[in-house]
């Protein structure tokens, strides 16, 4: 997504999904013990049946991805045949490209209206934080200027040097 955006002079934007895994809907029955200290009086032997995924639950990442993938399909996106987490939406000459990494969405496109429509739609469907133009991602610094997009790991390298007293 960075290469495409840089080549075409587009900006890359970032949304963060709050409590992403809690949006996932379970496809199978999952039961959990009552948390210690929160057992229902007289029902300590009973378990809870989950209706939504929880953090730490083995099925949570898959349930979340299935939920957001279904939403993208409903909104007219196509999934990439070569990258499962990449989605593309085309409307005439307009294009919107979205990449998902766990609970972060990176997106770019050639139409400001389509970008804003996407942000509004996502915020309405999921609890999101708009992080604006991407500046840091997975320890990589991203500098977006008129003459291109530049990435580096200066901050990471400085932390390694400091940690080892060099």
C-alpha positions as a Python dict, from the first residue, in 0.01 Angstrom:
ca = {
    (1, 'X'): (0, 0, 0),
    (2, 'X'): (292, 235, 70),
    (3, 'X'): (446, 170, -273),
    (4, 'X'): (117, 231, -456),
    (5, 'X'): (42, 550, -263),
    (6, 'X'): (396, 686, -309),
    (7, 'X'): (396, 610, -682),
    (8, 'X'): (69, 791, -740),
    (9, 'X'): (119, 1082, -499),
    (10, 'X'): (-161, 975, -264),
    (11, 'X'): (-157, 1002, 115),
    (12, 'X'): (-181, 700, 344),
    (13, 'X'): (-424, 726, 634),
    (14, 'X'): (-475, 516, 944),
    (15, 'X'): (-776, 412, 1150),
    (16, 'X'): (-749, 217, 1474),
    (17, 'X'): (-1036, -9, 1577),
    (18, 'X'): (-1112, 17, 1947),
    (19, 'X'): (-1162, -326, 2106),
    (20, 'X'): (-1152, -491, 1764),
    (21, 'X'): (-1192, -848, 1886),
    (22, 'X'): (-1512, -757, 2071),
    (23, 'X'): (-1672, -691, 1730),
    (24, 'X'): (-1619, -1054, 1626),
    (25, 'X'): (-1921, -1282, 1622),
    (26, 'X'): (-1857, -1644, 1716),
    (27, 'X'): (-1962, -1912, 1470),
    (28, 'X'): (-1943, -2196, 1720),
    (29, 'X'): (-2055, -2242, 2080),
    (30, 'X'): (-1792, -2128, 2328),
    (31, 'X'): (-1836, -2167, 2701),
    (32, 'X'): (-1619, -2013, 2974),
    (33, 'X'): (-1598, -2055, 3349),
    (34, 'X'): (-1715, -1770, 3566),
    (35, 'X'): (-1426, -1536, 3654),
    (36, 'X'): (-1281, -1584, 4001),
    (37, 'X'): (-1440, -1341, 4244),
    (38, 'X'): (-1738, -1279, 4014),
    (39, 'X'): (-1924, -1609, 4048),
    (40, 'X'): (-2303, -1581, 4065),
    (41, 'X'): (-2420, -1671, 4415),
    (42, 'X'): (-2561, -2023, 4423),
    (43, 'X'): (-2457, -2083, 4060),
    (44, 'X'): (-2080, -2124, 4099),
    (45, 'X'): (-2092, -2453, 3906),
    (46, 'X'): (-2243, -2291, 3594),
    (47, 'X'): (-2058, -2157, 3290),
    (48, 'X'): (-2124, -1871, 3051),
    (49, 'X'): (-2200, -1911, 2681),
    (50, 'X'): (-2028, -1636, 2483),
    (51, 'X'): (-2211, -1453, 2208),
    (52, 'X'): (-1916, -1230, 2111),
    (53, 'X'): (-1543, -1293, 2097),
    (54, 'X'): (-1319, -1186, 2385),
    (55, 'X'): (-951, -1093, 2390),
    (56, 'X'): (-740, -1398, 2462),
    (57, 'X'): (-996, -1631, 2306),
    (58, 'X'): (-844, -1853, 2038),
    (59, 'X'): (-1130, -1777, 1797),
    (60, 'X'): (-1118, -1396, 1848),
    (61, 'X'): (-884, -1295, 1562),
    (62, 'X'): (-1069, -1513, 1310),
    (63, 'X'): (-1410, -1388, 1430),
    (64, 'X'): (-1297, -1024, 1402),
    (65, 'X'): (-1152, -1070, 1054),
    (66, 'X'): (-1467, -1250, 934),
    (67, 'X'): (-1680, -964, 1066),
    (68, 'X'): (-1482, -685, 898),
    (69, 'X'): (-1437, -886, 577),
    (70, 'X'): (-1815, -934, 554),
    (71, 'X'): (-1865, -562, 608),
    (72, 'X'): (-1620, -477, 330),
    (73, 'X'): (-1793, -717, 90),
    (74, 'X'): (-2130, -559, 175),
    (75, 'X'): (-1981, -215, 103),
    (76, 'X'): (-1867, -315, -246),
    (77, 'X'): (-1501, -399, -185),
    (78, 'X'): (-1322, -684, -361),
    (79, 'X'): (-1066, -889, -175),
    (80, 'X'): (-723, -925, -328),
    (81, 'X'): (-643, -1266, -472),
    (82, 'X'): (-279, -1238, -363),
    (83, 'X'): (-317, -1079, -16),
    (84, 'X'): (-603, -1181, 215),
    (85, 'X'): (-594, -857, 417),
    (86, 'X'): (-606, -620, 118),
    (87, 'X'): (-938, -483, -11),
    (88, 'X'): (-1008, -264, -313),
    (89, 'X'): (-1315, -61, -400),
    (90, 'X'): (-1362, 91, -745),
    (91, 'X'): (-1632, 340, -843),
    (92, 'X'): (-1581, 458, -1198),
    (93, 'X'): (-1233, 610, -1204),
    (94, 'X'): (-1218, 634, -824),
    (95, 'X'): (-1026, 378, -622),
    (96, 'X'): (-991, 305, -250),
    (97, 'X'): (-735, 55, -118),
    (98, 'X'): (-751, -76, 240),
    (99, 'X'): (-507, -299, 423),
    (100, 'X'): (-589, -456, 761),
    (101, 'X'): (-331, -542, 1024),
    (102, 'X'): (-505, -679, 1335),
    (103, 'X'): (-690, -368, 1458),
    (104, 'X'): (-528, -109, 1231),
    (105, 'X'): (-658, -10, 890),
    (106, 'X'): (-429, 163, 642),
    (107, 'X'): (-602, 317, 343),
    (108, 'X'): (-529, 528, 42),
    (109, 'X'): (-706, 633, -273),
    (110, 'X'): (-741, 890, -546),
    (111, 'X'): (-1061, 1064, -432),
    (112, 'X'): (-1098, 1272, -115),
    (113, 'X'): (-1475, 1219, -109),
    (114, 'X'): (-1437, 840, -124),
    (115, 'X'): (-1175, 851, 156),
    (116, 'X'): (-1404, 1060, 378),
    (117, 'X'): (-1705, 841, 300),
    (118, 'X'): (-1500, 535, 400),
    (119, 'X'): (-1393, 692, 731),
    (120, 'X'): (-1749, 795, 814),
    (121, 'X'): (-1884, 449, 728),
    (122, 'X'): (-1619, 272, 938),
    (123, 'X'): (-1674, 499, 1239),
    (124, 'X'): (-2048, 435, 1216),
    (125, 'X'): (-2010, 56, 1199),
    (126, 'X'): (-1717, 11, 1441),
    (127, 'X'): (-1574, 215, 1728),
    (128, 'X'): (-1273, 377, 1556),
    (129, 'X'): (-1003, 632, 1621),
    (130, 'X'): (-900, 838, 1320),
    (131, 'X'): (-521, 865, 1341),
    (132, 'X'): (-499, 1084, 1030),
    (133, 'X'): (-202, 1049, 798),
    (134, 'X'): (11, 749, 888),
    (135, 'X'): (323, 855, 1081),
    (136, 'X'): (435, 536, 1259),
    (137, 'X'): (345, 177, 1186),
    (138, 'X'): (504, -137, 1331),
    (139, 'X'): (809, 61, 1444),
    (140, 'X'): (855, 223, 1105),
    (141, 'X'): (848, 601, 1077),
    (142, 'X'): (655, 725, 774),
    (143, 'X'): (709, 1080, 649),
    (144, 'X'): (460, 1192, 384),
    (145, 'X'): (563, 1495, 179),
    (146, 'X'): (459, 1643, -155),
    (147, 'X'): (765, 1490, -322),
    (148, 'X'): (707, 1138, -190),
    (149, 'X'): (664, 903, 102),
    (150, 'X'): (974, 820, 302),
    (151, 'X'): (1010, 537, 553),
    (152, 'X'): (1287, 477, 804),
    (153, 'X'): (1358, 309, 1137),
    (154, 'X'): (1558, 593, 1294),
    (155, 'X'): (1366, 577, 1624),
    (156, 'X'): (1405, 198, 1646),
    (157, 'X'): (1778, 218, 1568),
    (158, 'X'): (1827, 489, 1833),
    (159, 'X'): (1648, 273, 2092),
    (160, 'X'): (1871, -28, 2009),
    (161, 'X'): (2184, 186, 2035),
    (162, 'X'): (2071, 327, 2370),
    (163, 'X'): (1970, -14, 2509),
    (164, 'X'): (2314, -160, 2437),
    (165, 'X'): (2503, 151, 2555),
    (166, 'X'): (2661, 221, 2220),
}
